[in-house]
């Protein structure tokens, strides 16, 4: 188990380094001057722009900037925003609660709807109910977030007036964006639950349970689902980490603050420290959540635990 933990930790560090490196050089390739973008509303002279570049270290070679950033990152310093001179960690921390609440609420909706669709489709295999539930899961996978979000705003905010369409601050403001995020993830959850449960129902231990005379309820809920839901843990970890990285479309559509809108603004302004800070957050979330999913696999499935030894 110790070797497994060390391998996963090394994998997270390598992925973090690769992604940060890619973003760093990609942002330097994009046309435009971040200093001019930051001072676009002023009448700064060329001398002022040159001093600003020197203060930000942009007058140094790219490799020197890259090495300095990696050293700061190793110390836990995400740097200072090139616009406003605020710490990147503070900017991300300010927007994180809004994205975290949206991601958690959206994932709850996805698990409720996707889990019900997947389990129902697996247990009703061969029936018309199973066909309908699988079709519903496929429909959720194919509907764009922009379309479903616009439809929900038109129906529940414009036509019925039940819920606010934009902003944040109360539970009511969270319902519509959480439903949009949840529906976009629910299709994948349903497909994974369906496939995992169907495969588990064919395993030898389930056949043995049938031979012992256990009831269908006991076989499904105490044996099949325990193994059948394991692949869903990976989907949940990946999707939740993705949502923490910023739900750009949803936050823009509902005029919500969050990591997604912060990232879009930073990319447009070539604010490299903020872009890299969001990338670091997303990668840490991916690594940590996938690590937790692997540990859960080992705890729930003895076969996986044996392979790790």
PDB file of C-alpha atoms in Angstrom:
ATOM      1  CA  UNK A   1       0.000   0.000   0.000  1.00  0.00           C
ATOM      2  CA  UNK A   2       2.899   2.380   0.762  1.00  0.00           C
ATOM      3  CA  UNK A   3       4.396   1.821  -2.689  1.00  0.00           C
ATOM      4  CA  UNK A   4       1.001   2.436  -4.245  1.00  0.00           C
ATOM      5  CA  UNK A   5       0.656   5.756  -2.386  1.00  0.00           C
ATOM      6  CA  UNK A   6       4.161   6.820  -3.448  1.00  0.00           C
ATOM      7  CA  UNK A   7       3.484   5.925  -7.092  1.00  0.00           C
ATOM      8  CA  UNK A   8       0.264   7.909  -7.116  1.00  0.00           C
ATOM      9  CA  UNK A   9       1.905  10.905  -5.426  1.00  0.00           C
ATOM     10  CA  UNK A  10       4.694  10.853  -8.009  1.00  0.00           C
ATOM     11  CA  UNK A  11       2.128  10.619 -10.803  1.00  0.00           C
ATOM     12  CA  UNK A  12       0.264  13.669  -9.478  1.00  0.00           C
ATOM     13  CA  UNK A  13       3.505  15.679  -9.267  1.00  0.00           C
ATOM     14  CA  UNK A  14       4.521  14.743 -12.824  1.00  0.00           C
ATOM     15  CA  UNK A  15       1.069  15.611 -14.174  1.00  0.00           C
ATOM     16  CA  UNK A  16       1.146  18.917 -12.308  1.00  0.00           C
ATOM     17  CA  UNK A  17       4.561  19.785 -13.725  1.00  0.00           C
ATOM     18  CA  UNK A  18       3.553  18.839 -17.284  1.00  0.00           C
ATOM     19  CA  UNK A  19       0.321  20.844 -17.187  1.00  0.00           C
ATOM     20  CA  UNK A  20       1.916  23.926 -15.619  1.00  0.00           C
ATOM     21  CA  UNK A  21       4.723  23.795 -18.181  1.00  0.00           C
ATOM     22  CA  UNK A  22       2.276  23.483 -21.070  1.00  0.00           C
ATOM     23  CA  UNK A  23       0.140  26.393 -19.855  1.00  0.00           C
ATOM     24  CA  UNK A  24       3.188  28.556 -19.156  1.00  0.00           C
ATOM     25  CA  UNK A  25       4.613  28.280 -22.654  1.00  0.00           C
ATOM     26  CA  UNK A  26       1.190  28.340 -24.332  1.00  0.00           C
ATOM     27  CA  UNK A  27       0.397  31.682 -22.700  1.00  0.00           C
ATOM     28  CA  UNK A  28       3.716  33.084 -23.900  1.00  0.00           C
ATOM     29  CA  UNK A  29       2.954  32.019 -27.459  1.00  0.00           C
ATOM     30  CA  UNK A  30      -0.452  33.759 -27.505  1.00  0.00           C
ATOM     31  CA  UNK A  31      -0.187  37.156 -29.255  1.00  0.00           C
ATOM     32  CA  UNK A  32      -0.523  40.266 -27.143  1.00  0.00           C
ATOM     33  CA  UNK A  33       1.273  42.059 -24.321  1.00  0.00           C
ATOM     34  CA  UNK A  34      -0.090  41.488 -20.801  1.00  0.00           C
ATOM     35  CA  UNK A  35       1.281  44.829 -19.618  1.00  0.00           C
ATOM     36  CA  UNK A  36      -0.471  46.721 -22.404  1.00  0.00           C
ATOM     37  CA  UNK A  37      -3.662  44.746 -21.650  1.00  0.00           C
ATOM     38  CA  UNK A  38      -3.475  45.705 -17.980  1.00  0.00           C
ATOM     39  CA  UNK A  39      -2.865  49.390 -18.787  1.00  0.00           C
ATOM     40  CA  UNK A  40      -5.114  49.567 -21.835  1.00  0.00           C
ATOM     41  CA  UNK A  41      -7.390  52.143 -20.212  1.00  0.00           C
ATOM     42  CA  UNK A  42      -4.517  54.464 -19.325  1.00  0.00           C
ATOM     43  CA  UNK A  43      -2.212  56.690 -21.341  1.00  0.00           C
ATOM     44  CA  UNK A  44       0.972  55.148 -19.974  1.00  0.00           C
ATOM     45  CA  UNK A  45       4.171  56.080 -21.769  1.00  0.00           C
ATOM     46  CA  UNK A  46       6.586  53.498 -23.163  1.00  0.00           C
ATOM     47  CA  UNK A  47       8.891  54.145 -20.191  1.00  0.00           C
ATOM     48  CA  UNK A  48       6.087  53.290 -17.754  1.00  0.00           C
ATOM     49  CA  UNK A  49       5.314  50.111 -19.696  1.00  0.00           C
ATOM     50  CA  UNK A  50       8.991  49.126 -19.645  1.00  0.00           C
ATOM     51  CA  UNK A  51       9.221  49.667 -15.875  1.00  0.00           C
ATOM     52  CA  UNK A  52       6.058  47.624 -15.387  1.00  0.00           C
ATOM     53  CA  UNK A  53       7.503  44.747 -17.430  1.00  0.00           C
ATOM     54  CA  UNK A  54      10.683  44.877 -15.373  1.00  0.00           C
ATOM     55  CA  UNK A  55       8.693  44.844 -12.125  1.00  0.00           C
ATOM     56  CA  UNK A  56       6.813  41.749 -13.283  1.00  0.00           C
ATOM     57  CA  UNK A  57      10.000  40.070 -14.506  1.00  0.00           C
ATOM     58  CA  UNK A  58       8.716  39.986 -18.085  1.00  0.00           C
ATOM     59  CA  UNK A  59      11.898  41.555 -19.391  1.00  0.00           C
ATOM     60  CA  UNK A  60      13.841  38.416 -18.509  1.00  0.00           C
ATOM     61  CA  UNK A  61      14.238  35.352 -20.789  1.00  0.00           C
ATOM     62  CA  UNK A  62      11.295  32.966 -20.824  1.00  0.00           C
ATOM     63  CA  UNK A  63      13.334  30.118 -19.348  1.00  0.00           C
ATOM     64  CA  UNK A  64      14.355  32.320 -16.422  1.00  0.00           C
ATOM     65  CA  UNK A  65      10.702  33.225 -15.808  1.00  0.00           C
ATOM     66  CA  UNK A  66       9.785  29.554 -16.014  1.00  0.00           C
ATOM     67  CA  UNK A  67      12.447  28.480 -13.508  1.00  0.00           C
ATOM     68  CA  UNK A  68      11.484  31.246 -11.077  1.00  0.00           C
ATOM     69  CA  UNK A  69       7.831  30.207 -11.251  1.00  0.00           C
ATOM     70  CA  UNK A  70       8.628  26.546 -10.538  1.00  0.00           C
ATOM     71  CA  UNK A  71      10.708  27.532  -7.510  1.00  0.00           C
ATOM     72  CA  UNK A  72       7.892  29.688  -6.158  1.00  0.00           C
ATOM     73  CA  UNK A  73       5.385  26.926  -6.799  1.00  0.00           C
ATOM     74  CA  UNK A  74       7.539  24.445  -4.872  1.00  0.00           C
ATOM     75  CA  UNK A  75       7.302  26.825  -1.892  1.00  0.00           C
ATOM     76  CA  UNK A  76       3.532  27.015  -2.222  1.00  0.00           C
ATOM     77  CA  UNK A  77       3.579  30.528  -3.694  1.00  0.00           C
ATOM     78  CA  UNK A  78       1.175  30.897  -6.635  1.00  0.00           C
ATOM     79  CA  UNK A  79       2.467  34.363  -7.398  1.00  0.00           C
ATOM     80  CA  UNK A  80       0.919  37.802  -7.763  1.00  0.00           C
ATOM     81  CA  UNK A  81      -1.751  38.722 -10.287  1.00  0.00           C
ATOM     82  CA  UNK A  82      -0.466  40.904 -13.079  1.00  0.00           C
ATOM     83  CA  UNK A  83      -3.642  42.955 -12.781  1.00  0.00           C
ATOM     84  CA  UNK A  84      -4.314  44.488  -9.409  1.00  0.00           C
ATOM     85  CA  UNK A  85      -1.142  43.075  -7.797  1.00  0.00           C
ATOM     86  CA  UNK A  86      -3.204  40.759  -5.594  1.00  0.00           C
ATOM     87  CA  UNK A  87      -2.016  37.309  -4.463  1.00  0.00           C
ATOM     88  CA  UNK A  88      -3.283  34.609  -6.803  1.00  0.00           C
ATOM     89  CA  UNK A  89      -4.091  32.351  -3.848  1.00  0.00           C
ATOM     90  CA  UNK A  90      -6.322  35.098  -2.427  1.00  0.00           C
ATOM     91  CA  UNK A  91      -8.135  35.598  -5.752  1.00  0.00           C
ATOM     92  CA  UNK A  92      -8.790  31.865  -6.093  1.00  0.00           C
ATOM     93  CA  UNK A  93      -9.831  31.555  -2.460  1.00  0.00           C
ATOM     94  CA  UNK A  94     -12.305  34.396  -2.931  1.00  0.00           C
ATOM     95  CA  UNK A  95     -14.023  32.651  -5.876  1.00  0.00           C
ATOM     96  CA  UNK A  96     -13.696  29.052  -4.676  1.00  0.00           C
ATOM     97  CA  UNK A  97     -16.726  28.963  -2.300  1.00  0.00           C
ATOM     98  CA  UNK A  98     -19.109  29.878  -5.126  1.00  0.00           C
ATOM     99  CA  UNK A  99     -17.729  27.177  -7.433  1.00  0.00           C
ATOM    100  CA  UNK A 100     -17.503  24.636  -4.613  1.00  0.00           C
ATOM    101  CA  UNK A 101     -21.158  25.094  -3.650  1.00  0.00           C
ATOM    102  CA  UNK A 102     -22.231  24.821  -7.284  1.00  0.00           C
ATOM    103  CA  UNK A 103     -20.087  21.710  -7.851  1.00  0.00           C
ATOM    104  CA  UNK A 104     -21.371  19.985  -4.694  1.00  0.00           C
ATOM    105  CA  UNK A 105     -25.011  20.767  -5.426  1.00  0.00           C
ATOM    106  CA  UNK A 106     -24.634  19.765  -9.078  1.00  0.00           C
ATOM    107  CA  UNK A 107     -22.961  16.474  -8.165  1.00  0.00           C
ATOM    108  CA  UNK A 108     -25.770  15.707  -5.698  1.00  0.00           C
ATOM    109  CA  UNK A 109     -28.306  16.190  -8.499  1.00  0.00           C
ATOM    110  CA  UNK A 110     -26.206  14.032 -10.844  1.00  0.00           C
ATOM    111  CA  UNK A 111     -25.927  11.173  -8.341  1.00  0.00           C
ATOM    112  CA  UNK A 112     -29.631  11.252  -7.563  1.00  0.00           C
ATOM    113  CA  UNK A 113     -30.810  11.275 -11.182  1.00  0.00           C
ATOM    114  CA  UNK A 114     -27.966   9.291 -12.744  1.00  0.00           C
ATOM    115  CA  UNK A 115     -27.951   6.662  -9.998  1.00  0.00           C
ATOM    116  CA  UNK A 116     -31.696   6.114 -10.294  1.00  0.00           C
ATOM    117  CA  UNK A 117     -31.516   5.847 -14.098  1.00  0.00           C
ATOM    118  CA  UNK A 118     -28.516   3.487 -14.043  1.00  0.00           C
ATOM    119  CA  UNK A 119     -29.822   1.122 -11.364  1.00  0.00           C
ATOM    120  CA  UNK A 120     -33.281   1.029 -12.914  1.00  0.00           C
ATOM    121  CA  UNK A 121     -31.863   0.278 -16.364  1.00  0.00           C
ATOM    122  CA  UNK A 122     -29.615  -2.502 -15.040  1.00  0.00           C
ATOM    123  CA  UNK A 123     -32.276  -4.221 -12.938  1.00  0.00           C
ATOM    124  CA  UNK A 124     -34.918  -3.939 -15.635  1.00  0.00           C
ATOM    125  CA  UNK A 125     -32.694  -5.243 -18.438  1.00  0.00           C
ATOM    126  CA  UNK A 126     -34.717  -6.584 -21.328  1.00  0.00           C
ATOM    127  CA  UNK A 127     -37.851  -4.599 -20.466  1.00  0.00           C
ATOM    128  CA  UNK A 128     -39.348  -1.461 -21.981  1.00  0.00           C
ATOM    129  CA  UNK A 129     -38.506   0.398 -18.756  1.00  0.00           C
ATOM    130  CA  UNK A 130     -34.819  -0.309 -19.278  1.00  0.00           C
ATOM    131  CA  UNK A 131     -34.983   0.987 -22.858  1.00  0.00           C
ATOM    132  CA  UNK A 132     -36.675   4.202 -21.730  1.00  0.00           C
ATOM    133  CA  UNK A 133     -34.172   4.794 -18.925  1.00  0.00           C
ATOM    134  CA  UNK A 134     -31.183   4.198 -21.211  1.00  0.00           C
ATOM    135  CA  UNK A 135     -32.664   6.568 -23.775  1.00  0.00           C
ATOM    136  CA  UNK A 136     -33.074   9.206 -21.068  1.00  0.00           C
ATOM    137  CA  UNK A 137     -29.412   8.773 -20.074  1.00  0.00           C
ATOM    138  CA  UNK A 138     -28.332   9.137 -23.693  1.00  0.00           C
ATOM    139  CA  UNK A 139     -30.434  12.289 -24.033  1.00  0.00           C
ATOM    140  CA  UNK A 140     -28.782  13.838 -20.982  1.00  0.00           C
ATOM    141  CA  UNK A 141     -25.362  13.101 -22.471  1.00  0.00           C
ATOM    142  CA  UNK A 142     -26.202  14.800 -25.765  1.00  0.00           C
ATOM    143  CA  UNK A 143     -27.880  18.004 -24.540  1.00  0.00           C
ATOM    144  CA  UNK A 144     -25.456  20.981 -24.395  1.00  0.00           C
ATOM    145  CA  UNK A 145     -25.254  22.916 -21.140  1.00  0.00           C
ATOM    146  CA  UNK A 146     -26.078  26.165 -22.922  1.00  0.00           C
ATOM    147  CA  UNK A 147     -29.317  24.700 -24.283  1.00  0.00           C
ATOM    148  CA  UNK A 148     -30.486  23.071 -21.040  1.00  0.00           C
ATOM    149  CA  UNK A 149     -29.559  26.165 -19.030  1.00  0.00           C
ATOM    150  CA  UNK A 150     -31.412  28.505 -21.383  1.00  0.00           C
ATOM    151  CA  UNK A 151     -34.438  26.210 -21.338  1.00  0.00           C
ATOM    152  CA  UNK A 152     -34.554  26.065 -17.538  1.00  0.00           C
ATOM    153  CA  UNK A 153     -34.196  29.850 -17.268  1.00  0.00           C
ATOM    154  CA  UNK A 154     -37.009  30.388 -19.763  1.00  0.00           C
ATOM    155  CA  UNK A 155     -39.321  27.921 -18.017  1.00  0.00           C
ATOM    156  CA  UNK A 156     -38.730  28.455 -14.293  1.00  0.00           C
ATOM    157  CA  UNK A 157     -37.513  32.066 -14.220  1.00  0.00           C
ATOM    158  CA  UNK A 158     -39.252  33.793 -17.146  1.00  0.00           C
ATOM    159  CA  UNK A 159     -42.491  31.877 -17.645  1.00  0.00           C
ATOM    160  CA  UNK A 160     -43.266  30.610 -14.150  1.00  0.00           C
ATOM    161  CA  UNK A 161     -41.253  33.088 -12.095  1.00  0.00           C
ATOM    162  CA  UNK A 162     -40.449  30.491  -9.452  1.00  0.00           C
ATOM    163  CA  UNK A 163     -36.666  30.901  -9.323  1.00  0.00           C
ATOM    164  CA  UNK A 164     -34.146  33.703  -9.954  1.00  0.00           C
ATOM    165  CA  UNK A 165     -32.225  33.453 -13.201  1.00  0.00           C
ATOM    166  CA  UNK A 166     -28.969  35.186 -12.285  1.00  0.00           C
ATOM    167  CA  UNK A 167     -26.820  36.027  -9.293  1.00  0.00           C
ATOM    168  CA  UNK A 168     -26.037  34.232  -6.075  1.00  0.00           C
ATOM    169  CA  UNK A 169     -26.632  34.652  -2.363  1.00  0.00           C
ATOM    170  CA  UNK A 170     -29.423  32.237  -1.470  1.00  0.00           C
ATOM    171  CA  UNK A 171     -30.413  28.621  -2.002  1.00  0.00           C
ATOM    172  CA  UNK A 172     -32.941  29.721  -4.615  1.00  0.00           C
ATOM    173  CA  UNK A 173     -30.137  31.192  -6.725  1.00  0.00           C
ATOM    174  CA  UNK A 174     -28.323  27.840  -6.612  1.00  0.00           C
ATOM    175  CA  UNK A 175     -31.173  25.573  -7.748  1.00  0.00           C
ATOM    176  CA  UNK A 176     -31.203  26.285 -11.490  1.00  0.00           C
ATOM    177  CA  UNK A 177     -27.409  26.254 -12.077  1.00  0.00           C
ATOM    178  CA  UNK A 178     -27.081  23.123  -9.909  1.00  0.00           C
ATOM    179  CA  UNK A 179     -29.730  21.378 -11.997  1.00  0.00           C
ATOM    180  CA  UNK A 180     -27.958  22.356 -15.205  1.00  0.00           C
ATOM    181  CA  UNK A 181     -24.604  21.070 -13.943  1.00  0.00           C
ATOM    182  CA  UNK A 182     -26.201  17.942 -12.476  1.00  0.00           C
ATOM    183  CA  UNK A 183     -28.069  17.046 -15.651  1.00  0.00           C
ATOM    184  CA  UNK A 184     -24.898  17.426 -17.715  1.00  0.00           C
ATOM    185  CA  UNK A 185     -23.118  14.875 -15.474  1.00  0.00           C
ATOM    186  CA  UNK A 186     -26.064  12.564 -14.767  1.00  0.00           C
ATOM    187  CA  UNK A 187     -25.933  10.842 -18.162  1.00  0.00           C
ATOM    188  CA  UNK A 188     -22.365   9.655 -17.643  1.00  0.00           C
ATOM    189  CA  UNK A 189     -23.146   8.512 -14.105  1.00  0.00           C
ATOM    190  CA  UNK A 190     -26.184   6.576 -15.345  1.00  0.00           C
ATOM    191  CA  UNK A 191     -24.215   4.800 -18.090  1.00  0.00           C
ATOM    192  CA  UNK A 192     -21.441   3.832 -15.660  1.00  0.00           C
ATOM    193  CA  UNK A 193     -23.841   2.576 -12.979  1.00  0.00           C
ATOM    194  CA  UNK A 194     -25.793   0.618 -15.574  1.00  0.00           C
ATOM    195  CA  UNK A 195     -22.689  -1.072 -17.016  1.00  0.00           C
ATOM    196  CA  UNK A 196     -21.125  -1.792 -13.630  1.00  0.00           C
ATOM    197  CA  UNK A 197     -24.272  -3.228 -12.091  1.00  0.00           C
ATOM    198  CA  UNK A 198     -25.044  -5.347 -15.162  1.00  0.00           C
ATOM    199  CA  UNK A 199     -21.528  -6.797 -15.130  1.00  0.00           C
ATOM    200  CA  UNK A 200     -21.689  -7.465 -11.390  1.00  0.00           C
ATOM    201  CA  UNK A 201     -24.959  -9.380 -11.781  1.00  0.00           C
ATOM    202  CA  UNK A 202     -23.060 -11.865 -13.998  1.00  0.00           C
ATOM    203  CA  UNK A 203     -20.229 -12.478 -11.525  1.00  0.00           C
ATOM    204  CA  UNK A 204     -19.738 -15.826  -9.856  1.00  0.00           C
ATOM    205  CA  UNK A 205     -20.457 -14.522  -6.362  1.00  0.00           C
ATOM    206  CA  UNK A 206     -23.894 -13.323  -7.502  1.00  0.00           C
ATOM    207  CA  UNK A 207     -24.627 -16.694  -9.080  1.00  0.00           C
ATOM    208  CA  UNK A 208     -23.590 -18.316  -5.789  1.00  0.00           C
ATOM    209  CA  UNK A 209     -25.897 -15.995  -3.894  1.00  0.00           C
ATOM    210  CA  UNK A 210     -28.781 -17.037  -6.143  1.00  0.00           C
ATOM    211  CA  UNK A 211     -27.920 -20.706  -5.488  1.00  0.00           C
ATOM    212  CA  UNK A 212     -28.012 -20.092  -1.739  1.00  0.00           C
ATOM    213  CA  UNK A 213     -31.588 -18.886  -2.037  1.00  0.00           C
ATOM    214  CA  UNK A 214     -31.035 -15.237  -1.128  1.00  0.00           C
ATOM    215  CA  UNK A 215     -33.782 -12.852  -2.108  1.00  0.00           C
ATOM    216  CA  UNK A 216     -33.382 -10.540  -5.082  1.00  0.00           C
ATOM    217  CA  UNK A 217     -33.276  -7.559  -2.733  1.00  0.00           C
ATOM    218  CA  UNK A 218     -30.359  -9.027  -0.762  1.00  0.00           C
ATOM    219  CA  UNK A 219     -28.460 -10.016  -3.894  1.00  0.00           C
ATOM    220  CA  UNK A 220     -28.835  -6.633  -5.564  1.00  0.00           C
ATOM    221  CA  UNK A 221     -28.371  -4.250  -2.654  1.00  0.00           C
ATOM    222  CA  UNK A 222     -25.928  -6.206  -0.489  1.00  0.00           C
ATOM    223  CA  UNK A 223     -23.751  -7.857  -3.154  1.00  0.00           C
ATOM    224  CA  UNK A 224     -24.156  -6.663  -6.749  1.00  0.00           C
ATOM    225  CA  UNK A 225     -24.309  -2.923  -6.124  1.00  0.00           C
ATOM    226  CA  UNK A 226     -21.309  -2.964  -3.803  1.00  0.00           C
ATOM    227  CA  UNK A 227     -19.127  -4.100  -6.698  1.00  0.00           C
ATOM    228  CA  UNK A 228     -21.181  -2.641  -9.543  1.00  0.00           C
ATOM    229  CA  UNK A 229     -20.934   0.911  -8.232  1.00  0.00           C
ATOM    230  CA  UNK A 230     -17.124   0.862  -7.972  1.00  0.00           C
ATOM    231  CA  UNK A 231     -16.516   2.226 -11.520  1.00  0.00           C
ATOM    232  CA  UNK A 232     -18.824   5.111 -10.637  1.00  0.00           C
ATOM    233  CA  UNK A 233     -16.321   6.332  -8.056  1.00  0.00           C
ATOM    234  CA  UNK A 234     -13.868   7.177 -10.843  1.00  0.00           C
ATOM    235  CA  UNK A 235     -16.545   9.070 -12.764  1.00  0.00           C
ATOM    236  CA  UNK A 236     -17.540  11.004  -9.652  1.00  0.00           C
ATOM    237  CA  UNK A 237     -13.918  11.900  -8.892  1.00  0.00           C
ATOM    238  CA  UNK A 238     -13.215  13.069 -12.445  1.00  0.00           C
ATOM    239  CA  UNK A 239     -16.433  15.041 -12.817  1.00  0.00           C
ATOM    240  CA  UNK A 240     -16.207  16.697  -9.419  1.00  0.00           C
ATOM    241  CA  UNK A 241     -12.598  17.708 -10.053  1.00  0.00           C
ATOM    242  CA  UNK A 242     -13.661  19.100 -13.426  1.00  0.00           C
ATOM    243  CA  UNK A 243     -16.409  21.123 -11.767  1.00  0.00           C
ATOM    244  CA  UNK A 244     -13.976  22.477  -9.174  1.00  0.00           C
ATOM    245  CA  UNK A 245     -11.734  23.575 -12.028  1.00  0.00           C
ATOM    246  CA  UNK A 246     -14.485  25.945 -13.087  1.00  0.00           C
ATOM    247  CA  UNK A 247     -17.898  25.550 -14.671  1.00  0.00           C
ATOM    248  CA  UNK A 248     -17.295  28.287 -17.220  1.00  0.00           C
ATOM    249  CA  UNK A 249     -20.493  28.059 -19.267  1.00  0.00           C
ATOM    250  CA  UNK A 250     -22.832  27.679 -16.304  1.00  0.00           C
ATOM    251  CA  UNK A 251     -21.274  30.512 -14.309  1.00  0.00           C
ATOM    252  CA  UNK A 252     -21.400  32.779 -17.348  1.00  0.00           C
ATOM    253  CA  UNK A 253     -24.975  31.842 -18.240  1.00  0.00           C
ATOM    254  CA  UNK A 254     -26.269  32.498 -14.726  1.00  0.00           C
ATOM    255  CA  UNK A 255     -23.978  35.504 -14.089  1.00  0.00           C
ATOM    256  CA  UNK A 256     -22.359  33.793 -11.104  1.00  0.00           C
ATOM    257  CA  UNK A 257     -18.946  34.481  -9.685  1.00  0.00           C
ATOM    258  CA  UNK A 258     -16.581  31.520  -9.544  1.00  0.00           C
ATOM    259  CA  UNK A 259     -13.363  29.915 -10.706  1.00  0.00           C
ATOM    260  CA  UNK A 260     -14.643  29.542 -14.272  1.00  0.00           C
ATOM    261  CA  UNK A 261     -15.258  33.239 -14.824  1.00  0.00           C
ATOM    262  CA  UNK A 262     -11.978  34.073 -13.104  1.00  0.00           C
ATOM    263  CA  UNK A 263     -10.159  31.762 -15.530  1.00  0.00           C
ATOM    264  CA  UNK A 264     -11.844  33.237 -18.618  1.00  0.00           C
ATOM    265  CA  UNK A 265     -10.978  36.780 -17.512  1.00  0.00           C
ATOM    266  CA  UNK A 266      -7.369  35.782 -16.804  1.00  0.00           C
ATOM    267  CA  UNK A 267      -6.955  34.108 -20.217  1.00  0.00           C
ATOM    268  CA  UNK A 268      -8.325  37.150 -22.055  1.00  0.00           C
ATOM    269  CA  UNK A 269      -5.999  39.448 -20.113  1.00  0.00           C
ATOM    270  CA  UNK A 270      -2.998  37.092 -20.443  1.00  0.00           C
ATOM    271  CA  UNK A 271      -2.804  37.080 -16.653  1.00  0.00           C
ATOM    272  CA  UNK A 272      -0.468  34.082 -16.522  1.00  0.00           C
ATOM    273  CA  UNK A 273      -0.166  33.696 -12.715  1.00  0.00           C
ATOM    274  CA  UNK A 274      -3.943  33.410 -12.309  1.00  0.00           C
ATOM    275  CA  UNK A 275      -4.267  30.940 -15.202  1.00  0.00           C
ATOM    276  CA  UNK A 276      -1.544  28.753 -13.737  1.00  0.00           C
ATOM    277  CA  UNK A 277      -3.073  29.035 -10.267  1.00  0.00           C
ATOM    278  CA  UNK A 278      -6.396  27.677 -11.537  1.00  0.00           C
ATOM    279  CA  UNK A 279      -4.543  24.885 -13.381  1.00  0.00           C
ATOM    280  CA  UNK A 280      -2.747  23.933 -10.156  1.00  0.00           C
ATOM    281  CA  UNK A 281      -6.065  23.876  -8.281  1.00  0.00           C
ATOM    282  CA  UNK A 282      -7.713  21.673 -10.902  1.00  0.00           C
ATOM    283  CA  UNK A 283      -4.801  19.227 -11.019  1.00  0.00           C
ATOM    284  CA  UNK A 284      -4.625  18.948  -7.239  1.00  0.00           C
ATOM    285  CA  UNK A 285      -8.349  18.251  -7.192  1.00  0.00           C
ATOM    286  CA  UNK A 286      -7.976  15.575  -9.887  1.00  0.00           C
ATOM    287  CA  UNK A 287      -5.085  13.913  -8.099  1.00  0.00           C
ATOM    288  CA  UNK A 288      -6.608  13.980  -4.625  1.00  0.00           C
ATOM    289  CA  UNK A 289     -10.067  12.824  -5.683  1.00  0.00           C
ATOM    290  CA  UNK A 290      -8.727  10.021  -7.878  1.00  0.00           C
ATOM    291  CA  UNK A 291      -6.471   8.906  -5.054  1.00  0.00           C
ATOM    292  CA  UNK A 292      -9.500   8.772  -2.726  1.00  0.00           C
ATOM    293  CA  UNK A 293     -11.398   6.778  -5.382  1.00  0.00           C
ATOM    294  CA  UNK A 294      -8.566   4.225  -5.575  1.00  0.00           C
ATOM    295  CA  UNK A 295      -8.494   3.828  -1.793  1.00  0.00           C
ATOM    296  CA  UNK A 296     -12.266   3.338  -1.825  1.00  0.00           C
ATOM    297  CA  UNK A 297     -11.838   0.629  -4.467  1.00  0.00           C
ATOM    298  CA  UNK A 298      -9.388  -1.194  -2.243  1.00  0.00           C
ATOM    299  CA  UNK A 299     -11.692  -0.921   0.751  1.00  0.00           C
ATOM    300  CA  UNK A 300     -14.815  -2.102  -1.060  1.00  0.00           C
ATOM    301  CA  UNK A 301     -13.316  -4.733  -3.382  1.00  0.00           C
ATOM    302  CA  UNK A 302     -10.849  -7.297  -1.955  1.00  0.00           C
ATOM    303  CA  UNK A 303      -9.660  -8.126  -5.489  1.00  0.00           C
ATOM    304  CA  UNK A 304      -8.311  -4.611  -5.952  1.00  0.00           C
ATOM    305  CA  UNK A 305      -6.725  -4.639  -2.516  1.00  0.00           C
ATOM    306  CA  UNK A 306      -4.938  -7.885  -3.369  1.00  0.00           C
ATOM    307  CA  UNK A 307      -3.543  -6.396  -6.602  1.00  0.00           C
ATOM    308  CA  UNK A 308      -2.031  -3.478  -4.683  1.00  0.00           C
ATOM    309  CA  UNK A 309       0.020  -5.736  -2.430  1.00  0.00           C
TER     310      UNK A 309
END
